[in-house]
Coordinates of C-alpha atoms in Angstrom, one line a residue:
Chain A
X1 CA -15.4 -51.9 246.5
X2 CA -14.6 -52.2 242.8
X3 CA -14.6 -55.4 240.9
X4 CA -10.8 -55.6 240.8
X5 CA -10.4 -55.1 244.6
X6 CA -13.0 -57.7 245.3
X7 CA -11.3 -60.2 243.1
X8 CA -8.0 -59.4 244.7
X9 CA -9.4 -59.9 248.2
X10 CA -11.0 -63.2 247.1
X11 CA -7.7 -64.4 245.5
X12 CA -5.7 -63.6 248.7
X13 CA -8.3 -65.3 251.0
X14 CA -8.8 -68.2 248.6
X15 CA -5.0 -68.8 248.4
X16 CA -4.7 -68.7 252.2
X17 CA -7.5 -71.2 252.7
X18 CA -6.0 -73.5 250.0
X19 CA -2.6 -73.5 251.7
X20 CA -4.0 -74.1 255.2
X21 CA -6.3 -76.9 253.9
X22 CA -3.4 -78.6 252.1
X23 CA -1.2 -78.4 255.2
X24 CA -4.1 -79.8 257.3
X25 CA -4.8 -82.6 254.9
X26 CA -1.2 -83.6 254.6
X27 CA -1.1 -84.0 258.4
X28 CA -4.2 -86.1 258.6
X29 CA -4.1 -89.9 259.3
X30 CA -4.3 -92.0 256.1
X31 CA -7.5 -93.6 254.9
X32 CA -7.8 -97.2 255.9
X33 CA -4.9 -97.5 258.4
X34 CA -5.2 -100.1 261.2
X35 CA -4.7 -98.0 264.3
X36 CA -7.8 -95.9 265.2
X37 CA -8.2 -94.5 268.7
X38 CA -11.9 -93.7 268.6
X39 CA -12.8 -97.1 267.1
X40 CA -11.0 -98.9 269.8
X41 CA -13.2 -97.2 272.4
X42 CA -16.5 -97.0 270.5
X43 CA -16.7 -100.6 269.1
X44 CA -16.2 -102.4 272.5
X45 CA -18.7 -100.0 274.2
X46 CA -21.2 -100.7 271.4
X47 CA -20.8 -104.5 271.8
X48 CA -21.2 -104.3 275.6
X49 CA -24.6 -102.8 275.0
X50 CA -25.5 -105.4 272.3
X51 CA -25.8 -102.8 269.5
X52 CA -24.9 -104.4 266.2
X53 CA -24.8 -101.0 264.3
X54 CA -21.9 -99.1 266.0
X55 CA -23.0 -95.8 264.4
X56 CA -26.4 -96.1 266.1
X57 CA -24.6 -97.0 269.4
X58 CA -22.6 -93.8 269.1
X59 CA -25.6 -91.6 268.1
X60 CA -28.2 -93.0 270.5
X61 CA -26.3 -94.4 273.4
X62 CA -22.7 -93.1 273.8
X63 CA -23.5 -89.6 272.6
X64 CA -27.3 -89.5 272.8
X65 CA -27.2 -86.0 274.3
X66 CA -25.8 -84.7 271.0
X67 CA -28.7 -86.3 269.1
X68 CA -31.2 -84.8 271.6
X69 CA -29.7 -81.4 270.7
X70 CA -30.1 -82.1 267.0
X71 CA -33.8 -83.0 267.6
X72 CA -34.4 -79.6 269.3
X73 CA -32.8 -77.9 266.3
X74 CA -35.3 -79.6 264.0
X75 CA -38.3 -78.6 266.2
X76 CA -37.0 -75.0 266.2
X77 CA -36.8 -75.0 262.4
X78 CA -40.3 -76.3 262.1
X79 CA -41.6 -73.5 264.4
X80 CA -39.5 -71.0 262.4
X81 CA -40.9 -72.2 259.0
X82 CA -44.4 -72.2 260.4
X83 CA -44.1 -68.7 261.7
X84 CA -42.5 -67.2 258.6
X85 CA -44.6 -69.0 256.0
X86 CA -48.1 -68.4 257.6
X87 CA -50.4 -66.4 255.2
X88 CA -49.7 -62.7 255.6
X89 CA -52.4 -60.0 256.1
X90 CA -52.8 -59.3 252.4
X91 CA -52.9 -63.0 251.5
X92 CA -55.7 -65.5 251.7
X93 CA -56.0 -69.3 251.1
X94 CA -57.9 -70.6 248.2
X95 CA -58.9 -74.0 247.0
X96 CA -56.0 -75.6 245.0
X97 CA -56.5 -75.4 241.3
X98 CA -57.2 -78.8 239.7
X99 CA -54.0 -79.7 237.8
X100 CA -54.5 -83.2 236.6
X101 CA -52.0 -83.1 233.8
X102 CA -49.7 -85.8 235.0
X103 CA -48.0 -88.2 232.7
X104 CA -49.4 -91.7 232.9
X105 CA -46.0 -93.2 233.5
X106 CA -45.3 -90.8 236.4
X107 CA -48.6 -91.8 237.9
X108 CA -47.9 -95.5 237.6
X109 CA -44.4 -95.4 239.0
X110 CA -45.5 -93.0 241.8
X111 CA -48.4 -95.2 242.9
X112 CA -46.2 -98.4 242.7
X113 CA -43.4 -96.9 244.7
X114 CA -45.6 -95.2 247.3
X115 CA -46.2 -98.3 249.4
X116 CA -42.7 -99.6 248.8
X117 CA -41.1 -96.3 249.9
X118 CA -43.2 -96.2 253.1
X119 CA -42.3 -99.8 253.9
X120 CA -38.6 -99.1 253.3
X121 CA -38.9 -96.1 255.6
X122 CA -40.5 -98.1 258.4
X123 CA -37.8 -100.8 257.9
X124 CA -35.0 -98.3 258.2
X125 CA -36.5 -96.8 261.4
X126 CA -37.2 -100.2 262.9
X127 CA -33.7 -101.7 262.3
X128 CA -31.6 -98.8 263.2
X129 CA -29.9 -100.8 266.0
X130 CA -29.0 -103.6 263.6
X131 CA -28.3 -102.2 260.1
X132 CA -27.3 -98.8 258.6
X133 CA -30.0 -96.3 259.0
X134 CA -32.2 -95.3 261.9
X135 CA -34.7 -92.8 263.0
X136 CA -33.4 -89.8 261.0
X137 CA -32.8 -91.6 257.7
X138 CA -36.1 -93.6 258.0
X139 CA -38.0 -90.5 258.9
X140 CA -36.8 -88.6 255.9
X141 CA -37.6 -91.6 253.6
X142 CA -41.1 -91.7 255.1
X143 CA -41.7 -88.0 254.6
X144 CA -40.5 -87.9 251.0
X145 CA -42.3 -91.2 250.2
X146 CA -45.6 -89.6 251.4
X147 CA -45.1 -86.8 248.9
X148 CA -45.1 -89.2 246.0
X149 CA -48.9 -88.9 246.6
X150 CA -48.5 -85.2 245.4
X151 CA -46.2 -86.0 242.5
X152 CA -48.2 -88.9 241.2
X153 CA -51.7 -88.0 242.4
X154 CA -52.8 -84.5 243.4
X155 CA -52.5 -81.9 246.1
X156 CA -56.0 -82.5 247.5
X157 CA -55.2 -86.2 247.8
X158 CA -52.1 -85.4 249.8
X159 CA -54.0 -82.9 251.9
X160 CA -56.7 -85.4 252.8
X161 CA -54.2 -88.1 253.7
X162 CA -52.0 -85.8 255.8
X163 CA -53.9 -84.2 258.7
X164 CA -51.4 -81.5 259.7
X165 CA -52.8 -81.2 263.2
X166 CA -51.9 -84.8 263.8
X167 CA -48.4 -84.3 262.5
X168 CA -47.8 -81.4 264.9
X169 CA -48.8 -83.7 267.7
X170 CA -46.6 -86.5 266.4
X171 CA -43.7 -84.1 266.1
X172 CA -44.0 -83.0 269.8
X173 CA -44.7 -86.5 270.9
X174 CA -41.4 -87.8 269.3
X175 CA -39.3 -85.1 271.0
X176 CA -41.2 -85.7 274.3
X177 CA -40.5 -89.4 274.1
X178 CA -36.8 -88.7 273.7
X179 CA -36.8 -86.4 276.7
X180 CA -38.8 -88.9 278.7
X181 CA -36.3 -91.7 278.0
X182 CA -33.6 -89.3 279.1
X183 CA -35.3 -88.4 282.3
X184 CA -36.1 -92.1 283.0
X185 CA -32.3 -92.6 282.8
X186 CA -31.9 -90.0 285.6
X187 CA -34.5 -91.7 287.7
X188 CA -33.3 -95.2 287.3
X189 CA -29.5 -95.0 286.7
X190 CA -28.7 -91.5 287.9
X191 CA -27.7 -89.7 284.7
X192 CA -29.5 -88.3 281.6
X193 CA -30.1 -90.7 278.7
X194 CA -28.4 -93.7 280.4
X195 CA -29.2 -96.9 278.5
X196 CA -31.0 -98.7 281.3
X197 CA -33.4 -101.2 279.6
X198 CA -32.1 -104.8 279.3
X199 CA -29.8 -105.1 276.3
X200 CA -30.9 -108.5 275.0
X201 CA -28.6 -110.4 272.7
X202 CA -26.5 -108.9 269.9
X203 CA -28.2 -108.9 266.5
X204 CA -31.8 -109.5 267.7
X205 CA -34.6 -107.0 266.7
X206 CA -35.2 -106.2 270.4
X207 CA -31.7 -105.6 271.5
X208 CA -29.5 -102.6 272.4
X209 CA -31.8 -101.3 275.2
X210 CA -33.0 -97.8 274.7
X211 CA -31.5 -97.4 271.2
X212 CA -34.5 -98.8 269.2
X213 CA -36.9 -96.7 271.5
X214 CA -35.0 -93.5 270.8
X215 CA -34.8 -94.5 267.1
X216 CA -38.6 -94.7 266.9
X217 CA -39.0 -91.4 268.7
X218 CA -36.6 -89.7 266.3
X219 CA -38.2 -91.4 263.4
X220 CA -41.6 -90.0 264.4
X221 CA -40.2 -86.6 265.0
X222 CA -38.3 -86.3 261.8
X223 CA -41.2 -87.7 259.7
X224 CA -43.6 -85.2 261.2
X225 CA -41.2 -82.3 261.1
X226 CA -40.3 -82.9 257.4
X227 CA -43.9 -83.3 256.4
X228 CA -44.8 -80.1 258.4
X229 CA -42.0 -78.0 256.7
X230 CA -42.8 -79.3 253.2
X231 CA -46.5 -78.6 253.9
X232 CA -45.7 -75.0 254.6
X233 CA -43.7 -74.7 251.4
X234 CA -46.5 -76.4 249.4
X235 CA -49.1 -74.2 250.9
X236 CA -47.2 -71.1 249.9
X237 CA -46.9 -72.4 246.3
X238 CA -50.4 -73.8 245.8
X239 CA -53.1 -72.5 248.1
X240 CA -51.8 -69.1 249.4
X241 CA -52.6 -66.2 247.1
X242 CA -52.9 -62.4 247.3
X243 CA -56.4 -61.3 248.4
X244 CA -57.3 -59.3 245.3
X245 CA -56.1 -62.1 243.0
X246 CA -58.9 -64.4 244.4
X247 CA -61.5 -61.7 244.1
X248 CA -60.6 -61.2 240.4
X249 CA -60.8 -65.0 239.9
X250 CA -64.1 -65.1 241.7
X251 CA -65.8 -62.3 239.8
Chain B
X1 CA -10.6 -99.3 246.1
X2 CA -8.3 -96.3 245.6
X3 CA -9.3 -96.2 241.9
X4 CA -12.9 -96.2 242.8
X5 CA -12.3 -93.5 245.4
X6 CA -10.5 -91.2 242.9
X7 CA -13.3 -91.9 240.4
X8 CA -16.1 -90.9 242.8
X9 CA -14.1 -87.9 244.1
X10 CA -13.7 -86.6 240.5
X11 CA -17.5 -87.1 240.0
X12 CA -18.1 -85.0 243.2
X13 CA -15.8 -82.3 241.9
X14 CA -17.5 -82.3 238.4
X15 CA -21.0 -82.2 240.0
X16 CA -20.0 -79.4 242.4
X17 CA -18.6 -77.3 239.5
X18 CA -21.8 -77.9 237.5
X19 CA -23.8 -76.6 240.5
X20 CA -21.7 -73.4 240.6
X21 CA -21.9 -73.0 236.8
X22 CA -25.7 -73.5 236.6
X23 CA -27.2 -70.3 235.3
X24 CA -30.7 -70.4 236.8
X25 CA -32.1 -71.8 240.1
X26 CA -34.2 -74.4 238.2
X27 CA -31.1 -75.8 236.5
X28 CA -29.2 -75.6 239.8
X29 CA -31.8 -77.9 241.4
X30 CA -31.0 -80.7 238.9
X31 CA -27.2 -80.4 239.2
X32 CA -27.5 -80.0 243.0
X33 CA -29.4 -83.3 243.3
X34 CA -26.8 -85.0 241.1
X35 CA -24.1 -83.6 243.5
X36 CA -26.2 -85.0 246.4
X37 CA -26.2 -88.4 244.7
X38 CA -22.5 -88.4 244.0
X39 CA -21.7 -87.4 247.6
X40 CA -23.9 -90.3 248.6
X41 CA -21.8 -92.6 246.5
X42 CA -18.6 -91.1 248.0
X43 CA -19.8 -91.8 251.5
X44 CA -20.7 -95.4 250.4
X45 CA -17.2 -95.9 249.0
X46 CA -15.7 -94.5 252.3
X47 CA -17.8 -97.2 254.1
X48 CA -20.2 -94.8 255.8
X49 CA -23.6 -96.2 254.7
X50 CA -25.5 -94.4 257.5
X51 CA -24.2 -91.0 256.3
X52 CA -24.8 -92.0 252.7
X53 CA -28.5 -92.8 253.5
X54 CA -29.0 -89.4 255.1
X55 CA -27.2 -87.6 252.2
X56 CA -29.2 -89.3 249.5
X57 CA -32.5 -88.7 251.4
X58 CA -31.9 -85.1 252.2
X59 CA -29.5 -84.0 249.4
X60 CA -31.3 -85.5 246.4
X61 CA -34.9 -85.5 247.5
X62 CA -35.9 -83.0 250.2
X63 CA -33.6 -80.1 249.5
X64 CA -34.2 -79.9 245.7
X65 CA -38.0 -80.1 246.4
X66 CA -37.7 -77.2 248.9
X67 CA -35.6 -75.1 246.5
X68 CA -38.0 -75.8 243.6
X69 CA -41.1 -74.8 245.6
X70 CA -39.3 -71.7 246.9
X71 CA -38.2 -70.5 243.4
X72 CA -41.7 -71.2 242.0
X73 CA -43.3 -69.1 244.8
X74 CA -40.9 -66.3 244.1
X75 CA -41.6 -66.3 240.4
X76 CA -45.3 -66.2 241.1
X77 CA -44.8 -63.2 243.4
X78 CA -42.7 -61.4 240.8
X79 CA -45.3 -62.1 238.1
X80 CA -48.0 -60.7 240.4
X81 CA -46.0 -57.6 241.1
X82 CA -45.3 -57.0 237.4
X83 CA -49.1 -57.4 236.7
X84 CA -49.8 -54.6 239.3
X85 CA -47.3 -52.2 237.8
X86 CA -48.7 -52.3 234.3

């Protein structure tokens, strides 16, 4: 296909998408109107189960099966990354080179923010049933926070503080806890992922039944999965080299 | 409220255009994380703090880090191959 034909095909397709999108947007309900079908059903259901954060009630109670599916996607992506990014036949692992050329200011800010970020991550996981956030957001914050150790410190420091075998176990444990809560729902209330623990009172830390339990499970899984995936990427960049390259360096 | 919304939407449009116009992957990482941040602001203005949190954590921190590491590995690989050829 020549450049002109390609451009023509793109222009026709682009124009069609633009027209269809404009028509769809014109027909959409306006932002901020008062009637809202889904809200009228979701908010009372959330209040009945004493969940202050309605979004968490939707994600971990009313539609918890969807979240379970998303967790499986994450596990699958970790397995995929681990399989694709393992050292190939002609590659070998080496000791990471010592690169201690880090700006003092980067070091200072990194080490100051490391504990703060980890605390914020735990806070976001722990209060998912009350305030915006939850297992996924908190897990990602925890995983990125941990990598401040690499940005401000060094790769060996990160490697020592992050036993990857433990994170593999944590990843599986998080997903297994989610499944176990779901199966407990079948055993006690007759259907998968039923919220069957006592709900407590709205706005308390221990309220909303299984929502905080599932949040912690998801937090564990997301934290471990993100760390595992980033570890594979870091290994490829830092410690994995071609076999002959190390021999040259060694001789 | 509407003024703020139009402002943030414009910012998202500008940031998105900047991502498309970035010439190299390294520059794209910077513009991409700015796009992530402006999308986070948009979700905040639209009163979706949960989505905004996810967007900021994934779009401005994790994804740029992965892209940076991937492009660096590819460059290393390319340099190795060039060394073998000569």
